[in-house]
Each structure stands twice: as structure tokens, then as C-alpha cells.
Amino acid sequence: MYIPAPLRSGQPDGSAASAPRARHPNPLRLAAPAVAALLLAAGAPAHALVIGVTEGVSYQTTESQIAPRFEPIAEMLSKALKQPVTIKVLISYTSAREALKEQQVDLAFIHPAHVALEAVKSGRYQALAWTSGFTAYKVSLLCKEPQPISNWKSISGKGLVMPDADSITSVITRAMLREQGLQPAALKLTNTRYQDAVPFYVQNGFAAYGATAASGVVKTWKEGGGNVCAESRAVPIKQWLASRKLDAATASAAREALLGLAQSDAGKRALATSTYTGFVAPSAEVETALMSWLGI
């Protein structure tokens, strides 16, 4: 309810200012600091922790499919950290980079690796865990040639099709070429949105080589008589990060909870919903080497 202030002398009604009234302290205002102190002492969270999740751009996965997969893991983290945990889907790399740059999320599950490593290199985030089964992601170059590439200079000028230019597959492929003394511009590059479209280009002569890291795509290609001319280094591609704004105790508890999920029945059920089998400790040494190789 709005209460008008008392009129003073010289105001439109011409009345003189009344004598000031003694102000009595607001008991609720006085109690607020004490209540806040009690809440802090009890360990009550100031806000819910937010998990940012991105699952890549070269697979046909929608936002509505992603969040439900991570809800059981969020519940496990909420219990371990003793505070609410919410999920924020970062459906594009642009939104993921923005959220990480501005530290909008406290924890993050990031696929692809280069976006995660950018955040780590910036100093805004630290690695908590890698995803089991995704620590050795390799790009294969599909081809019709019977032998692996022996002279990389010889492929200059030939066609190479890759997924989305900002996908981790394409980032790794460009690193492969640089490692072999070739600049990506030395080839005729084509990008297609999804990995499962790559074989079409090679099969129909639109490109001599096709870069993919999808195991199912590679398997089908080989079964159909196609070959793989080269493979890349192994890269861990699905990573859990924690904001450097988080206190050390919370970050440590989150790491322990993630690494321990596969050790309990409840954790295994949560993992089953996510389709992952568990998480393992990261290696700072490997991360540093990959930042250099990937050009981050």
C-alpha cells in the first residue's frame, strides 16, 4: 500500500510542517541480518546451481531430447551438493560459448572438446571429469583408395568433405592436416551439417575424402567396401567443467559425485538415462597438449 509523505510548510495546502514523529525500528528489518546469518550457518544455498549442457551440432539431437537425459544426474548432484541443481540446455555453440564466457552456468557438460578447452584456457572454468567411452575420439578419413595416405602433399587440391566447420570433427581434421604440413585451404573443402551425410559425398565422387568420427558411419562405410585412409590423434570430447567462481569445496564435491556415479545402483540408473557409462578423472597434461595441437 502506498502511504504519502507528510506535507511540510510551504506546500500547496499552506499548512505548517508537523512536528517530526519518533521513528520506531522495523522489527522485520532488524531481524533480516539475523535470519540471513542463521540460513548461512545452516548451509542454505543462496541460489540453485545451474548445469549447462551442449551435445554438439553434427548429430540430429533436439533440445527437448537433451534435458530429460541429464535430469537424473542433476538429481544425484543435488543430493551430493545439498542444494538445488537446474539444467540449462545450450543448443548451439554460440550459446555455449556465451554462457561460458559470462560464467552463466556453475557446472557444464560440454561436447565438443574445443569449446570446453577454450573455457579452460580462459581461466573461467576447470575440468572436473571426462566421459568414459569418449576419451579417445578419432577422426577417420573415408576414401575409395586401397591404401592409407603415405604422401600427404599428394592430396593437395583434392576434395574433402567435413561436418559443420565448427564441429570437433572438423577442428580435429584441420589439426590433422596441419600436423602433416598441409594448410586446410590446400584442399577443396566442403561442409555438410550431419556426420551421416559424409559418405554420400565420397561414394558419389563429390569429394575424394570424407572426415567423420561417428563409429557407426565408419562401420557402415567399411562394410560397404569403403576404406579409411587416415586416423587422427585421440581426443576426449565430452567434458564436465566447473566455474572458477565455485568455491573449492563445492567443485571438489561435484567432481567426487560425478566420478562415483558408476559405483552405486542409483548412480548407474542415472547414467543409464543419460546413455553414458560413467566419468573419469581428466588429465591437465593431455589438455595442455591438445590445446596446442587443436590451435586453441
PDB file of C-alpha atoms in Angstrom:
ATOM      1  CA  MET A   1       0.000   0.000   0.000  1.00  0.00           C
ATOM      2  CA  TYR A   2       1.338   3.486  -0.917  1.00  0.00           C
ATOM      3  CA  ILE A   3       1.390   5.999   2.010  1.00  0.00           C
ATOM      4  CA  PRO A   4       2.010   9.672   1.071  1.00  0.00           C
ATOM      5  CA  ALA A   5       4.727  11.555   2.922  1.00  0.00           C
ATOM      6  CA  PRO A   6       3.569  14.296   5.405  1.00  0.00           C
ATOM      7  CA  LEU A   7       3.315  17.783   3.895  1.00  0.00           C
ATOM      8  CA  ARG A   8       5.799  20.466   5.061  1.00  0.00           C
ATOM      9  CA  SER A   9       5.262  24.241   5.385  1.00  0.00           C
ATOM     10  CA  GLY A  10       5.049  25.998   2.053  1.00  0.00           C
ATOM     11  CA  GLN A  11       3.315  23.050   0.488  1.00  0.00           C
ATOM     12  CA  PRO A  12       0.258  23.662  -1.730  1.00  0.00           C
ATOM     13  CA  ASP A  13      -2.264  23.440   1.133  1.00  0.00           C
ATOM     14  CA  GLY A  14      -0.366  26.135   3.115  1.00  0.00           C
ATOM     15  CA  SER A  15      -0.154  24.060   6.297  1.00  0.00           C
ATOM     16  CA  ALA A  16       2.858  24.157   8.569  1.00  0.00           C
ATOM     17  CA  ALA A  17       5.075  21.129   8.914  1.00  0.00           C
ATOM     18  CA  SER A  18       4.031  18.929  11.774  1.00  0.00           C
ATOM     19  CA  ALA A  19       6.474  18.006  14.489  1.00  0.00           C
ATOM     20  CA  PRO A  20       8.621  15.051  13.491  1.00  0.00           C
ATOM     21  CA  ARG A  21       7.423  11.775  14.849  1.00  0.00           C
ATOM     22  CA  ALA A  22       9.743   9.414  16.621  1.00  0.00           C
ATOM     23  CA  ARG A  23      10.701   6.565  14.296  1.00  0.00           C
ATOM     24  CA  HIS A  24      10.387   3.074  15.684  1.00  0.00           C
ATOM     25  CA  PRO A  25      12.746   0.473  14.220  1.00  0.00           C
ATOM     26  CA  ASN A  26      11.127  -2.026  11.873  1.00  0.00           C
ATOM     27  CA  PRO A  27      11.411  -5.384  13.672  1.00  0.00           C
ATOM     28  CA  LEU A  28      11.459  -7.268  10.352  1.00  0.00           C
ATOM     29  CA  ARG A  29      14.325  -5.122   9.093  1.00  0.00           C
ATOM     30  CA  LEU A  30      16.288  -5.692  12.280  1.00  0.00           C
ATOM     31  CA  ALA A  31      15.655  -9.433  12.102  1.00  0.00           C
ATOM     32  CA  ALA A  32      16.782  -9.813   8.476  1.00  0.00           C
ATOM     33  CA  PRO A  33      20.541  -9.945   9.168  1.00  0.00           C
ATOM     34  CA  ALA A  34      19.987 -12.483  11.917  1.00  0.00           C
ATOM     35  CA  VAL A  35      17.835 -14.658   9.672  1.00  0.00           C
ATOM     36  CA  ALA A  36      20.420 -14.477   6.899  1.00  0.00           C
ATOM     37  CA  ALA A  37      23.136 -15.470   9.319  1.00  0.00           C
ATOM     38  CA  LEU A  38      21.104 -18.448  10.502  1.00  0.00           C
ATOM     39  CA  LEU A  39      20.492 -19.561   6.916  1.00  0.00           C
ATOM     40  CA  LEU A  40      24.170 -19.337   6.095  1.00  0.00           C
ATOM     41  CA  ALA A  41      25.081 -21.219   9.221  1.00  0.00           C
ATOM     42  CA  ALA A  42      22.616 -23.926   8.267  1.00  0.00           C
ATOM     43  CA  GLY A  43      24.196 -24.187   4.852  1.00  0.00           C
ATOM     44  CA  ALA A  44      21.133 -22.954   2.941  1.00  0.00           C
ATOM     45  CA  PRO A  45      22.033 -22.195  -0.687  1.00  0.00           C
ATOM     46  CA  ALA A  46      21.646 -18.639  -1.992  1.00  0.00           C
ATOM     47  CA  HIS A  47      20.532 -19.980  -5.382  1.00  0.00           C
ATOM     48  CA  ALA A  48      20.251 -23.166  -7.366  1.00  0.00           C
ATOM     49  CA  LEU A  49      23.364 -24.329  -9.189  1.00  0.00           C
ATOM     50  CA  VAL A  50      22.954 -24.367 -12.954  1.00  0.00           C
ATOM     51  CA  ILE A  51      24.285 -27.105 -15.259  1.00  0.00           C
ATOM     52  CA  GLY A  52      24.815 -26.002 -18.843  1.00  0.00           C
ATOM     53  CA  VAL A  53      24.580 -28.829 -21.380  1.00  0.00           C
ATOM     54  CA  THR A  54      25.545 -28.900 -25.046  1.00  0.00           C
ATOM     55  CA  GLU A  55      25.663 -32.080 -27.123  1.00  0.00           C
ATOM     56  CA  GLY A  56      27.238 -30.948 -30.388  1.00  0.00           C
ATOM     57  CA  VAL A  57      25.894 -29.738 -33.726  1.00  0.00           C
ATOM     58  CA  SER A  58      26.678 -32.556 -36.146  1.00  0.00           C
ATOM     59  CA  TYR A  59      24.177 -35.028 -34.683  1.00  0.00           C
ATOM     60  CA  GLN A  60      20.426 -34.780 -35.044  1.00  0.00           C
ATOM     61  CA  THR A  61      19.542 -34.142 -31.397  1.00  0.00           C
ATOM     62  CA  THR A  62      16.901 -31.636 -30.282  1.00  0.00           C
ATOM     63  CA  GLU A  63      16.725 -29.514 -27.147  1.00  0.00           C
ATOM     64  CA  SER A  64      13.672 -31.410 -25.876  1.00  0.00           C
ATOM     65  CA  GLN A  65      15.645 -34.669 -26.034  1.00  0.00           C
ATOM     66  CA  ILE A  66      18.685 -33.402 -24.133  1.00  0.00           C
ATOM     67  CA  ALA A  67      17.386 -32.097 -20.795  1.00  0.00           C
ATOM     68  CA  PRO A  68      15.491 -35.274 -19.723  1.00  0.00           C
ATOM     69  CA  ARG A  69      18.628 -37.348 -20.251  1.00  0.00           C
ATOM     70  CA  PHE A  70      20.534 -35.261 -17.696  1.00  0.00           C
ATOM     71  CA  GLU A  71      17.809 -34.792 -15.093  1.00  0.00           C
ATOM     72  CA  PRO A  72      18.712 -37.931 -13.072  1.00  0.00           C
ATOM     73  CA  ILE A  73      22.375 -36.843 -12.958  1.00  0.00           C
ATOM     74  CA  ALA A  74      21.263 -33.380 -11.848  1.00  0.00           C
ATOM     75  CA  GLU A  75      19.262 -35.013  -9.043  1.00  0.00           C
ATOM     76  CA  MET A  76      22.314 -37.003  -7.934  1.00  0.00           C
ATOM     77  CA  LEU A  77      24.431 -33.846  -7.921  1.00  0.00           C
ATOM     78  CA  SER A  78      21.734 -32.004  -5.982  1.00  0.00           C
ATOM     79  CA  LYS A  79      21.835 -34.658  -3.261  1.00  0.00           C
ATOM     80  CA  ALA A  80      25.633 -34.679  -3.150  1.00  0.00           C
ATOM     81  CA  LEU A  81      25.905 -30.878  -3.005  1.00  0.00           C
ATOM     82  CA  LYS A  82      22.865 -30.463  -0.746  1.00  0.00           C
ATOM     83  CA  GLN A  83      21.314 -27.746  -2.866  1.00  0.00           C
ATOM     84  CA  PRO A  84      19.026 -27.427  -5.881  1.00  0.00           C
ATOM     85  CA  VAL A  85      20.503 -28.040  -9.333  1.00  0.00           C
ATOM     86  CA  THR A  86      18.837 -26.974 -12.563  1.00  0.00           C
ATOM     87  CA  ILE A  87      19.626 -27.690 -16.234  1.00  0.00           C
ATOM     88  CA  LYS A  88      20.130 -25.109 -18.969  1.00  0.00           C
ATOM     89  CA  VAL A  89      20.381 -26.580 -22.473  1.00  0.00           C
ATOM     90  CA  LEU A  90      22.899 -24.728 -24.653  1.00  0.00           C
ATOM     91  CA  ILE A  91      21.639 -25.875 -28.016  1.00  0.00           C
ATOM     92  CA  SER A  92      24.201 -24.002 -30.145  1.00  0.00           C
ATOM     93  CA  TYR A  93      27.938 -23.456 -29.851  1.00  0.00           C
ATOM     94  CA  THR A  94      27.263 -19.714 -29.825  1.00  0.00           C
ATOM     95  CA  SER A  95      25.027 -20.008 -26.776  1.00  0.00           C
ATOM     96  CA  ALA A  96      27.506 -22.374 -25.103  1.00  0.00           C
ATOM     97  CA  ARG A  97      30.429 -20.022 -25.668  1.00  0.00           C
ATOM     98  CA  GLU A  98      28.432 -17.044 -24.433  1.00  0.00           C
ATOM     99  CA  ALA A  99      27.303 -18.873 -21.300  1.00  0.00           C
ATOM    100  CA  LEU A 100      30.863 -19.987 -20.532  1.00  0.00           C
ATOM    101  CA  LYS A 101      32.367 -16.583 -21.287  1.00  0.00           C
ATOM    102  CA  GLU A 102      29.944 -14.876 -18.931  1.00  0.00           C
ATOM    103  CA  GLN A 103      30.041 -17.767 -16.430  1.00  0.00           C
ATOM    104  CA  GLN A 104      26.266 -18.087 -16.560  1.00  0.00           C
ATOM    105  CA  VAL A 105      26.473 -21.765 -15.565  1.00  0.00           C
ATOM    106  CA  ASP A 106      28.139 -23.227 -12.483  1.00  0.00           C
ATOM    107  CA  LEU A 107      28.749 -26.669 -13.992  1.00  0.00           C
ATOM    108  CA  ALA A 108      28.804 -27.653 -17.647  1.00  0.00           C
ATOM    109  CA  PHE A 109      28.693 -30.812 -19.718  1.00  0.00           C
ATOM    110  CA  ILE A 110      30.345 -29.782 -22.957  1.00  0.00           C
ATOM    111  CA  HIS A 111      30.573 -31.603 -26.255  1.00  0.00           C
ATOM    112  CA  PRO A 112      32.659 -30.563 -28.209  1.00  0.00           C
ATOM    113  CA  ALA A 113      36.150 -30.583 -26.738  1.00  0.00           C
ATOM    114  CA  HIS A 114      37.386 -27.372 -28.352  1.00  0.00           C
ATOM    115  CA  VAL A 115      34.601 -25.329 -26.743  1.00  0.00           C
ATOM    116  CA  ALA A 116      35.412 -26.895 -23.358  1.00  0.00           C
ATOM    117  CA  LEU A 117      39.155 -26.332 -23.803  1.00  0.00           C
ATOM    118  CA  GLU A 118      38.564 -22.695 -24.779  1.00  0.00           C
ATOM    119  CA  ALA A 119      36.790 -22.184 -21.454  1.00  0.00           C
ATOM    120  CA  VAL A 120      39.565 -23.943 -19.537  1.00  0.00           C
ATOM    121  CA  LYS A 121      42.296 -21.939 -21.265  1.00  0.00           C
ATOM    122  CA  SER A 122      40.456 -18.694 -20.474  1.00  0.00           C
ATOM    123  CA  GLY A 123      40.752 -19.470 -16.767  1.00  0.00           C
ATOM    124  CA  ARG A 124      36.993 -19.201 -16.238  1.00  0.00           C
ATOM    125  CA  TYR A 125      36.460 -22.963 -15.872  1.00  0.00           C
ATOM    126  CA  GLN A 126      38.328 -26.047 -14.737  1.00  0.00           C
ATOM    127  CA  ALA A 127      37.927 -29.635 -15.894  1.00  0.00           C
ATOM    128  CA  LEU A 128      36.069 -31.922 -13.487  1.00  0.00           C
ATOM    129  CA  ALA A 129      35.723 -35.147 -15.454  1.00  0.00           C
ATOM    130  CA  TRP A 130      35.810 -36.769 -18.876  1.00  0.00           C
ATOM    131  CA  THR A 131      33.138 -39.125 -20.180  1.00  0.00           C
ATOM    132  CA  SER A 132      34.019 -42.811 -20.217  1.00  0.00           C
ATOM    133  CA  GLY A 133      33.995 -44.231 -23.723  1.00  0.00           C
ATOM    134  CA  PHE A 134      34.597 -40.786 -25.233  1.00  0.00           C
ATOM    135  CA  THR A 135      38.204 -40.190 -24.211  1.00  0.00           C
ATOM    136  CA  ALA A 136      39.669 -41.472 -27.491  1.00  0.00           C
ATOM    137  CA  TYR A 137      37.561 -39.786 -30.164  1.00  0.00           C
ATOM    138  CA  LYS A 138      39.318 -40.153 -33.528  1.00  0.00           C
ATOM    139  CA  VAL A 139      38.543 -38.744 -36.932  1.00  0.00           C
ATOM    140  CA  SER A 140      38.667 -41.180 -39.846  1.00  0.00           C
ATOM    141  CA  LEU A 141      39.191 -40.070 -43.435  1.00  0.00           C
ATOM    142  CA  LEU A 142      36.887 -42.170 -45.586  1.00  0.00           C
ATOM    143  CA  CYS A 143      38.099 -42.860 -49.103  1.00  0.00           C
ATOM    144  CA  LYS A 144      37.919 -45.265 -52.043  1.00  0.00           C
ATOM    145  CA  GLU A 145      41.688 -45.578 -52.321  1.00  0.00           C
ATOM    146  CA  PRO A 146      43.047 -49.038 -51.404  1.00  0.00           C
ATOM    147  CA  GLN A 147      45.996 -47.767 -49.324  1.00  0.00           C
ATOM    148  CA  PRO A 148      46.407 -45.271 -46.446  1.00  0.00           C
ATOM    149  CA  ILE A 149      47.757 -41.832 -47.314  1.00  0.00           C
ATOM    150  CA  SER A 150      51.565 -42.037 -47.416  1.00  0.00           C
ATOM    151  CA  ASN A 151      52.359 -38.721 -49.068  1.00  0.00           C
ATOM    152  CA  TRP A 152      50.112 -36.012 -47.697  1.00  0.00           C
ATOM    153  CA  LYS A 153      51.362 -33.447 -50.180  1.00  0.00           C
ATOM    154  CA  SER A 154      49.804 -35.574 -52.905  1.00  0.00           C
ATOM    155  CA  ILE A 155      46.277 -34.899 -51.686  1.00  0.00           C
ATOM    156  CA  SER A 156      46.565 -31.132 -52.234  1.00  0.00           C
ATOM    157  CA  GLY A 157      43.796 -29.874 -54.464  1.00  0.00           C
ATOM    158  CA  LYS A 158      41.534 -32.869 -53.837  1.00  0.00           C
ATOM    159  CA  GLY A 159      38.061 -32.639 -52.343  1.00  0.00           C
ATOM    160  CA  LEU A 160      37.496 -33.138 -48.617  1.00  0.00           C
ATOM    161  CA  VAL A 161      34.046 -33.105 -47.022  1.00  0.00           C
ATOM    162  CA  MET A 162      33.631 -32.496 -43.295  1.00  0.00           C
ATOM    163  CA  PRO A 163      30.710 -31.893 -40.935  1.00  0.00           C
ATOM    164  CA  ASP A 164      29.880 -28.382 -39.676  1.00  0.00           C
ATOM    165  CA  ALA A 165      33.010 -26.203 -39.796  1.00  0.00           C
ATOM    166  CA  ASP A 166      32.819 -25.558 -36.032  1.00  0.00           C
ATOM    167  CA  SER A 167      32.279 -29.206 -35.085  1.00  0.00           C
ATOM    168  CA  ILE A 168      35.019 -31.007 -33.172  1.00  0.00           C
ATOM    169  CA  THR A 169      35.359 -33.393 -36.121  1.00  0.00           C
ATOM    170  CA  SER A 170      36.293 -30.513 -38.411  1.00  0.00           C
ATOM    171  CA  VAL A 171      38.569 -28.933 -35.799  1.00  0.00           C
ATOM    172  CA  ILE A 172      40.439 -32.250 -35.436  1.00  0.00           C
ATOM    173  CA  THR A 173      40.592 -32.717 -39.212  1.00  0.00           C
ATOM    174  CA  ARG A 174      42.213 -29.315 -39.687  1.00  0.00           C
ATOM    175  CA  ALA A 175      44.704 -30.186 -36.927  1.00  0.00           C
ATOM    176  CA  MET A 176      45.499 -33.466 -38.768  1.00  0.00           C
ATOM    177  CA  LEU A 177      46.259 -31.556 -41.951  1.00  0.00           C
ATOM    178  CA  ARG A 178      48.474 -29.001 -40.208  1.00  0.00           C
ATOM    179  CA  GLU A 179      50.320 -31.830 -38.468  1.00  0.00           C
ATOM    180  CA  GLN A 180      51.114 -33.283 -41.899  1.00  0.00           C
ATOM    181  CA  GLY A 181      52.332 -29.947 -43.234  1.00  0.00           C
ATOM    182  CA  LEU A 182      49.139 -29.053 -45.120  1.00  0.00           C
ATOM    183  CA  GLN A 183      47.031 -25.973 -44.666  1.00  0.00           C
ATOM    184  CA  PRO A 184      43.304 -26.791 -44.902  1.00  0.00           C
ATOM    185  CA  ALA A 185      42.983 -24.286 -47.757  1.00  0.00           C
ATOM    186  CA  ALA A 186      45.208 -26.566 -49.863  1.00  0.00           C
ATOM    187  CA  LEU A 187      42.206 -28.865 -50.343  1.00  0.00           C
ATOM    188  CA  LYS A 188      38.776 -28.247 -51.805  1.00  0.00           C
ATOM    189  CA  LEU A 189      36.732 -28.190 -48.634  1.00  0.00           C
ATOM    190  CA  THR A 190      33.008 -28.869 -48.378  1.00  0.00           C
ATOM    191  CA  ASN A 191      30.932 -28.852 -45.209  1.00  0.00           C
ATOM    192  CA  THR A 192      27.754 -30.805 -44.578  1.00  0.00           C
ATOM    193  CA  ARG A 193      25.711 -30.403 -41.405  1.00  0.00           C
ATOM    194  CA  TYR A 194      25.495 -34.017 -40.218  1.00  0.00           C
ATOM    195  CA  GLN A 195      28.151 -36.710 -39.981  1.00  0.00           C
ATOM    196  CA  ASP A 196      25.975 -39.411 -41.534  1.00  0.00           C
ATOM    197  CA  ALA A 197      25.865 -37.389 -44.775  1.00  0.00           C
ATOM    198  CA  VAL A 198      29.659 -37.534 -45.245  1.00  0.00           C
ATOM    199  CA  PRO A 199      29.833 -40.945 -47.025  1.00  0.00           C
ATOM    200  CA  PHE A 200      27.389 -39.765 -49.696  1.00  0.00           C
ATOM    201  CA  TYR A 201      29.890 -37.202 -50.966  1.00  0.00           C
ATOM    202  CA  VAL A 202      32.720 -39.729 -51.218  1.00  0.00           C
ATOM    203  CA  GLN A 203      30.596 -42.506 -52.655  1.00  0.00           C
ATOM    204  CA  ASN A 204      29.266 -40.262 -55.417  1.00  0.00           C
ATOM    205  CA  GLY A 205      32.545 -38.597 -56.311  1.00  0.00           C
ATOM    206  CA  PHE A 206      31.818 -35.163 -54.870  1.00  0.00           C
ATOM    207  CA  ALA A 207      34.894 -35.484 -52.622  1.00  0.00           C
ATOM    208  CA  ALA A 208      37.918 -37.776 -52.506  1.00  0.00           C
ATOM    209  CA  TYR A 209      37.929 -37.893 -48.720  1.00  0.00           C
ATOM    210  CA  GLY A 210      35.304 -37.646 -46.017  1.00  0.00           C
ATOM    211  CA  ALA A 211      36.034 -36.793 -42.393  1.00  0.00           C
ATOM    212  CA  THR A 212      33.885 -38.430 -39.732  1.00  0.00           C
ATOM    213  CA  ALA A 213      34.303 -39.668 -36.190  1.00  0.00           C
ATOM    214  CA  ALA A 214      30.948 -41.414 -35.920  1.00  0.00           C
ATOM    215  CA  SER A 215      31.765 -45.081 -35.320  1.00  0.00           C
ATOM    216  CA  GLY A 216      28.504 -46.222 -36.873  1.00  0.00           C
ATOM    217  CA  VAL A 217      29.197 -44.241 -40.042  1.00  0.00           C
ATOM    218  CA  VAL A 218      32.718 -45.681 -40.292  1.00  0.00           C
ATOM    219  CA  LYS A 219      31.453 -49.224 -39.709  1.00  0.00           C
ATOM    220  CA  THR A 220      28.786 -48.957 -42.398  1.00  0.00           C
ATOM    221  CA  TRP A 221      31.299 -47.457 -44.826  1.00  0.00           C
ATOM    222  CA  LYS A 222      33.755 -50.309 -44.328  1.00  0.00           C
ATOM    223  CA  GLU A 223      31.040 -52.958 -44.589  1.00  0.00           C
ATOM    224  CA  GLY A 224      30.068 -51.440 -47.922  1.00  0.00           C
ATOM    225  CA  GLY A 225      33.590 -51.851 -49.286  1.00  0.00           C
ATOM    226  CA  GLY A 226      34.950 -48.387 -48.456  1.00  0.00           C
ATOM    227  CA  ASN A 227      38.345 -47.725 -46.895  1.00  0.00           C
ATOM    228  CA  VAL A 228      39.812 -45.459 -44.219  1.00  0.00           C
ATOM    229  CA  CYS A 229      42.907 -43.612 -45.443  1.00  0.00           C
ATOM    230  CA  ALA A 230      43.966 -41.983 -42.154  1.00  0.00           C
ATOM    231  CA  GLU A 231      43.085 -41.597 -38.480  1.00  0.00           C
ATOM    232  CA  SER A 232      43.689 -38.689 -36.127  1.00  0.00           C
ATOM    233  CA  ARG A 233      45.050 -38.482 -32.616  1.00  0.00           C
ATOM    234  CA  ALA A 234      42.675 -39.453 -29.814  1.00  0.00           C
ATOM    235  CA  VAL A 235      40.745 -36.612 -28.182  1.00  0.00           C
ATOM    236  CA  PRO A 236      38.446 -36.662 -25.114  1.00  0.00           C
ATOM    237  CA  ILE A 237      35.354 -34.902 -26.411  1.00  0.00           C
ATOM    238  CA  LYS A 238      32.666 -34.850 -23.689  1.00  0.00           C
ATOM    239  CA  GLN A 239      33.838 -32.965 -20.634  1.00  0.00           C
ATOM    240  CA  TRP A 240      32.446 -31.762 -17.317  1.00  0.00           C
ATOM    241  CA  LEU A 241      33.587 -28.308 -16.244  1.00  0.00           C
ATOM    242  CA  ALA A 242      33.185 -26.230 -13.090  1.00  0.00           C
ATOM    243  CA  SER A 243      33.194 -22.455 -12.939  1.00  0.00           C
ATOM    244  CA  ARG A 244      36.155 -20.920 -11.139  1.00  0.00           C
ATOM    245  CA  LYS A 245      33.562 -18.872  -9.243  1.00  0.00           C
ATOM    246  CA  LEU A 246      32.517 -22.014  -7.377  1.00  0.00           C
ATOM    247  CA  ASP A 247      34.183 -22.498  -4.028  1.00  0.00           C
ATOM    248  CA  ALA A 248      36.765 -25.274  -3.910  1.00  0.00           C
ATOM    249  CA  ALA A 249      34.657 -27.467  -1.624  1.00  0.00           C
ATOM    250  CA  THR A 250      31.653 -27.419  -3.962  1.00  0.00           C
ATOM    251  CA  ALA A 251      33.783 -28.105  -7.039  1.00  0.00           C
ATOM    252  CA  SER A 252      35.500 -30.990  -5.268  1.00  0.00           C
ATOM    253  CA  ALA A 253      32.184 -32.472  -4.116  1.00  0.00           C
ATOM    254  CA  ALA A 254      30.804 -32.240  -7.666  1.00  0.00           C
ATOM    255  CA  ARG A 255      33.882 -33.997  -9.044  1.00  0.00           C
ATOM    256  CA  GLU A 256      33.623 -36.801  -6.492  1.00  0.00           C
ATOM    257  CA  ALA A 257      29.907 -37.231  -7.190  1.00  0.00           C
ATOM    258  CA  LEU A 258      30.466 -37.488 -10.943  1.00  0.00           C
ATOM    259  CA  LEU A 259      33.391 -39.889 -10.660  1.00  0.00           C
ATOM    260  CA  GLY A 260      31.433 -42.043  -8.213  1.00  0.00           C
ATOM    261  CA  LEU A 261      28.194 -42.379 -10.177  1.00  0.00           C
ATOM    262  CA  ALA A 262      29.150 -45.734 -11.673  1.00  0.00           C
ATOM    263  CA  GLN A 263      29.862 -47.124  -8.195  1.00  0.00           C
ATOM    264  CA  SER A 264      26.264 -47.138  -6.901  1.00  0.00           C
ATOM    265  CA  ASP A 265      22.973 -48.564  -8.137  1.00  0.00           C
ATOM    266  CA  ALA A 266      21.306 -45.132  -8.032  1.00  0.00           C
ATOM    267  CA  GLY A 267      24.210 -43.648  -9.959  1.00  0.00           C
ATOM    268  CA  LYS A 268      24.068 -46.396 -12.569  1.00  0.00           C
ATOM    269  CA  ARG A 269      20.358 -45.732 -13.086  1.00  0.00           C
ATOM    270  CA  ALA A 270      21.073 -42.026 -13.570  1.00  0.00           C
ATOM    271  CA  LEU A 271      23.816 -42.852 -16.048  1.00  0.00           C
ATOM    272  CA  ALA A 272      21.551 -45.221 -17.959  1.00  0.00           C
ATOM    273  CA  THR A 273      19.146 -42.370 -18.669  1.00  0.00           C
ATOM    274  CA  SER A 274      21.998 -40.226 -19.967  1.00  0.00           C
ATOM    275  CA  THR A 275      23.242 -43.141 -22.150  1.00  0.00           C
ATOM    276  CA  TYR A 276      26.735 -42.779 -20.650  1.00  0.00           C
ATOM    277  CA  THR A 277      28.507 -45.389 -18.528  1.00  0.00           C
ATOM    278  CA  GLY A 278      30.459 -43.138 -16.207  1.00  0.00           C
ATOM    279  CA  PHE A 279      33.046 -40.406 -15.864  1.00  0.00           C
ATOM    280  CA  VAL A 280      36.784 -40.478 -15.278  1.00  0.00           C
ATOM    281  CA  ALA A 281      39.372 -38.043 -13.934  1.00  0.00           C
ATOM    282  CA  PRO A 282      40.801 -35.630 -16.534  1.00  0.00           C
ATOM    283  CA  SER A 283      44.473 -35.021 -17.326  1.00  0.00           C
ATOM    284  CA  ALA A 284      45.746 -31.444 -17.276  1.00  0.00           C
ATOM    285  CA  GLU A 285      48.823 -32.555 -19.226  1.00  0.00           C
ATOM    286  CA  VAL A 286      46.728 -34.018 -22.040  1.00  0.00           C
ATOM    287  CA  GLU A 287      44.513 -30.924 -22.097  1.00  0.00           C
ATOM    288  CA  THR A 288      47.521 -28.632 -22.488  1.00  0.00           C
ATOM    289  CA  ALA A 289      48.892 -30.725 -25.363  1.00  0.00           C
ATOM    290  CA  LEU A 290      45.515 -30.775 -27.105  1.00  0.00           C
ATOM    291  CA  MET A 291      45.089 -27.011 -26.813  1.00  0.00           C
ATOM    292  CA  SER A 292      48.323 -26.594 -28.728  1.00  0.00           C
ATOM    293  CA  TRP A 293      47.525 -29.254 -31.342  1.00  0.00           C
ATOM    294  CA  LEU A 294      43.982 -28.030 -31.963  1.00  0.00           C
ATOM    295  CA  GLY A 295      45.131 -24.433 -32.221  1.00  0.00           C
ATOM    296  CA  ILE A 296      43.240 -23.190 -29.153  1.00  0.00           C
TER     297      ILE A 296
END
